Amino acid sequence: MPEWQGAGVGTAFLNEIMQYHLEGKGRCERKYPTYFHTSHPQLCGYMRNSKKWKQVSAKLTGDNKARSIKSLQNTAKGFDNGKKTTTGGYGGHFRAVQGFKYIGNEEI
C-alpha cells in the first residue's frame, strides 16, 4: 500500500481532471460534464458527500447474464467465421454500481 494511500490524492486528481473538462479545456474545447460509475464503497461515499458530485444513478444488482452472453454471441457471429467464442457476459452479480455527475462548484 503506498504511503499516500488514503490521503485524498486520487480524489483530488479526479476532481482536477473533471474540472478541466467542465471548463472546456479538454478535447474539442467544449464544456461538458463528466459521468463516473463506480462500485467502490469509499469512493461512492466520498462522491455522495462532496458538493462537487451529484449522484445520478444506483443499481444494486447486475443485469441478466444469460441475456448478455446471448447478445455478445449474436454480435460475434460476423467475426471469426461465425464461431461462438464468447464465454462470458456482464451482470449476474450483487455488486452495487453507482453513477455520479461532476458538477464542480456549480452546475452548468
PDB file of C-alpha atoms in Angstrom:
ATOM      1  CA  MET A   1       0.000   0.000   0.000  1.00  0.00           C
ATOM      2  CA  PRO A   2       1.515   3.369  -0.978  1.00  0.00           C
ATOM      3  CA  GLU A   3       2.377   5.767   1.843  1.00  0.00           C
ATOM      4  CA  TRP A   4      -0.012   8.356   0.379  1.00  0.00           C
ATOM      5  CA  GLN A   5      -2.935   5.889   0.274  1.00  0.00           C
ATOM      6  CA  GLY A   6      -5.972   7.452   1.928  1.00  0.00           C
ATOM      7  CA  ALA A   7      -4.569  10.998   1.819  1.00  0.00           C
ATOM      8  CA  GLY A   8      -7.048  12.124  -0.849  1.00  0.00           C
ATOM      9  CA  VAL A   9      -4.551  12.250  -3.728  1.00  0.00           C
ATOM     10  CA  GLY A  10      -6.734  10.130  -6.019  1.00  0.00           C
ATOM     11  CA  THR A  11      -9.907  12.141  -5.473  1.00  0.00           C
ATOM     12  CA  ALA A  12      -8.016  15.443  -5.813  1.00  0.00           C
ATOM     13  CA  PHE A  13      -6.585  14.234  -9.133  1.00  0.00           C
ATOM     14  CA  LEU A  14     -10.015  13.026 -10.293  1.00  0.00           C
ATOM     15  CA  ASN A  15     -11.605  16.377  -9.396  1.00  0.00           C
ATOM     16  CA  GLU A  16      -8.900  18.302 -11.284  1.00  0.00           C
ATOM     17  CA  ILE A  17      -9.427  16.253 -14.450  1.00  0.00           C
ATOM     18  CA  MET A  18     -13.206  16.618 -14.206  1.00  0.00           C
ATOM     19  CA  GLN A  19     -12.919  20.395 -13.660  1.00  0.00           C
ATOM     20  CA  TYR A  20     -10.562  20.623 -16.655  1.00  0.00           C
ATOM     21  CA  HIS A  21     -13.239  19.139 -18.901  1.00  0.00           C
ATOM     22  CA  LEU A  22     -16.071  21.060 -17.249  1.00  0.00           C
ATOM     23  CA  GLU A  23     -14.280  24.320 -18.118  1.00  0.00           C
ATOM     24  CA  GLY A  24     -13.868  23.277 -21.750  1.00  0.00           C
ATOM     25  CA  LYS A  25     -10.101  22.836 -21.691  1.00  0.00           C
ATOM     26  CA  GLY A  26     -10.208  19.264 -22.923  1.00  0.00           C
ATOM     27  CA  ARG A  27     -10.563  17.734 -26.343  1.00  0.00           C
ATOM     28  CA  CYS A  28     -12.626  19.807 -28.805  1.00  0.00           C
ATOM     29  CA  GLU A  29     -12.535  22.706 -26.328  1.00  0.00           C
ATOM     30  CA  ARG A  30     -16.164  22.131 -25.375  1.00  0.00           C
ATOM     31  CA  LYS A  31     -17.595  22.464 -21.897  1.00  0.00           C
ATOM     32  CA  TYR A  32     -19.239  19.274 -20.772  1.00  0.00           C
ATOM     33  CA  PRO A  33     -19.893  17.427 -17.525  1.00  0.00           C
ATOM     34  CA  THR A  34     -18.421  14.030 -16.862  1.00  0.00           C
ATOM     35  CA  TYR A  35     -20.271  10.990 -15.586  1.00  0.00           C
ATOM     36  CA  PHE A  36     -18.385   8.470 -13.474  1.00  0.00           C
ATOM     37  CA  HIS A  37     -19.562   4.995 -12.444  1.00  0.00           C
ATOM     38  CA  THR A  38     -18.001   3.059  -9.595  1.00  0.00           C
ATOM     39  CA  SER A  39     -18.752   0.238  -7.200  1.00  0.00           C
ATOM     40  CA  HIS A  40     -16.051   1.147  -4.671  1.00  0.00           C
ATOM     41  CA  PRO A  41     -17.816   1.816  -1.340  1.00  0.00           C
ATOM     42  CA  GLN A  42     -15.434   4.516  -0.060  1.00  0.00           C
ATOM     43  CA  LEU A  43     -15.350   6.338  -3.393  1.00  0.00           C
ATOM     44  CA  CYS A  44     -19.163   6.248  -3.533  1.00  0.00           C
ATOM     45  CA  GLY A  45     -19.283   7.666  -0.010  1.00  0.00           C
ATOM     46  CA  TYR A  46     -16.865  10.448  -0.881  1.00  0.00           C
ATOM     47  CA  MET A  47     -18.792  11.431  -4.018  1.00  0.00           C
ATOM     48  CA  ARG A  48     -22.159  11.299  -2.247  1.00  0.00           C
ATOM     49  CA  ASN A  49     -20.886  13.680   0.447  1.00  0.00           C
ATOM     50  CA  SER A  50     -18.990  16.030  -1.883  1.00  0.00           C
ATOM     51  CA  LYS A  51     -20.624  19.213  -3.177  1.00  0.00           C
ATOM     52  CA  LYS A  52     -18.737  18.727  -6.464  1.00  0.00           C
ATOM     53  CA  TRP A  53     -20.527  15.481  -7.318  1.00  0.00           C
ATOM     54  CA  LYS A  54     -24.203  14.637  -7.753  1.00  0.00           C
ATOM     55  CA  GLN A  55     -25.441  11.056  -7.638  1.00  0.00           C
ATOM     56  CA  VAL A  56     -27.482  10.297 -10.750  1.00  0.00           C
ATOM     57  CA  SER A  57     -27.957   6.522 -10.633  1.00  0.00           C
ATOM     58  CA  ALA A  58     -27.695   3.441  -8.453  1.00  0.00           C
ATOM     59  CA  LYS A  59     -28.123  -0.185  -9.432  1.00  0.00           C
ATOM     60  CA  LEU A  60     -27.922  -2.800  -6.717  1.00  0.00           C
ATOM     61  CA  THR A  61     -27.545  -5.894  -8.908  1.00  0.00           C
ATOM     62  CA  GLY A  62     -26.214  -6.761 -12.330  1.00  0.00           C
ATOM     63  CA  ASP A  63     -28.336  -7.433 -15.394  1.00  0.00           C
ATOM     64  CA  ASN A  64     -29.341 -10.857 -16.683  1.00  0.00           C
ATOM     65  CA  LYS A  65     -26.034 -12.569 -17.505  1.00  0.00           C
ATOM     66  CA  ALA A  66     -27.613 -15.153 -19.850  1.00  0.00           C
ATOM     67  CA  ARG A  67     -29.166 -12.373 -21.945  1.00  0.00           C
ATOM     68  CA  SER A  68     -25.809 -10.570 -22.029  1.00  0.00           C
ATOM     69  CA  ILE A  69     -23.974 -13.706 -23.227  1.00  0.00           C
ATOM     70  CA  LYS A  70     -26.570 -14.260 -25.982  1.00  0.00           C
ATOM     71  CA  SER A  71     -26.198 -10.650 -27.149  1.00  0.00           C
ATOM     72  CA  LEU A  72     -22.399 -10.941 -27.227  1.00  0.00           C
ATOM     73  CA  GLN A  73     -22.628 -14.209 -29.182  1.00  0.00           C
ATOM     74  CA  ASN A  74     -25.013 -12.661 -31.724  1.00  0.00           C
ATOM     75  CA  THR A  75     -22.613  -9.767 -32.204  1.00  0.00           C
ATOM     76  CA  ALA A  76     -19.673 -12.148 -32.622  1.00  0.00           C
ATOM     77  CA  LYS A  77     -21.374 -14.133 -35.429  1.00  0.00           C
ATOM     78  CA  GLY A  78     -19.897 -11.790 -38.029  1.00  0.00           C
ATOM     79  CA  PHE A  79     -16.380 -12.398 -36.726  1.00  0.00           C
ATOM     80  CA  ASP A  80     -14.112 -15.474 -36.592  1.00  0.00           C
ATOM     81  CA  ASN A  81     -16.116 -17.331 -39.281  1.00  0.00           C
ATOM     82  CA  GLY A  82     -19.222 -17.354 -37.101  1.00  0.00           C
ATOM     83  CA  LYS A  83     -17.638 -19.312 -34.240  1.00  0.00           C
ATOM     84  CA  LYS A  84     -19.173 -18.615 -30.874  1.00  0.00           C
ATOM     85  CA  THR A  85     -16.068 -17.624 -28.954  1.00  0.00           C
ATOM     86  CA  THR A  86     -17.860 -15.699 -26.214  1.00  0.00           C
ATOM     87  CA  THR A  87     -17.855 -17.494 -22.883  1.00  0.00           C
ATOM     88  CA  GLY A  88     -18.501 -14.602 -20.515  1.00  0.00           C
ATOM     89  CA  GLY A  89     -21.048 -11.894 -20.090  1.00  0.00           C
ATOM     90  CA  TYR A  90     -21.900  -8.909 -17.983  1.00  0.00           C
ATOM     91  CA  GLY A  91     -24.112  -8.921 -14.931  1.00  0.00           C
ATOM     92  CA  GLY A  92     -25.230 -11.725 -12.694  1.00  0.00           C
ATOM     93  CA  HIS A  93     -23.517 -10.162  -9.686  1.00  0.00           C
ATOM     94  CA  PHE A  94     -24.658  -8.487  -6.499  1.00  0.00           C
ATOM     95  CA  ARG A  95     -22.289  -5.547  -6.657  1.00  0.00           C
ATOM     96  CA  ALA A  96     -23.898  -2.129  -6.378  1.00  0.00           C
ATOM     97  CA  VAL A  97     -22.834   0.228  -9.164  1.00  0.00           C
ATOM     98  CA  GLN A  98     -23.486   3.918  -8.652  1.00  0.00           C
ATOM     99  CA  GLY A  99     -23.250   6.768 -11.135  1.00  0.00           C
ATOM    100  CA  PHE A 100     -22.195  10.335 -10.396  1.00  0.00           C
ATOM    101  CA  LYS A 101     -22.090  13.565 -12.384  1.00  0.00           C
ATOM    102  CA  TYR A 102     -19.282  16.028 -11.753  1.00  0.00           C
ATOM    103  CA  ILE A 103     -20.794  19.498 -11.328  1.00  0.00           C
ATOM    104  CA  GLY A 104     -17.815  21.320  -9.837  1.00  0.00           C
ATOM    105  CA  ASN A 105     -18.668  24.307  -7.703  1.00  0.00           C
ATOM    106  CA  GLU A 106     -21.919  24.915  -9.530  1.00  0.00           C
ATOM    107  CA  GLU A 107     -23.921  23.012 -12.113  1.00  0.00           C
ATOM    108  CA  ILE A 108     -23.682  24.158 -15.759  1.00  0.00           C
TER     109      ILE A 108
END
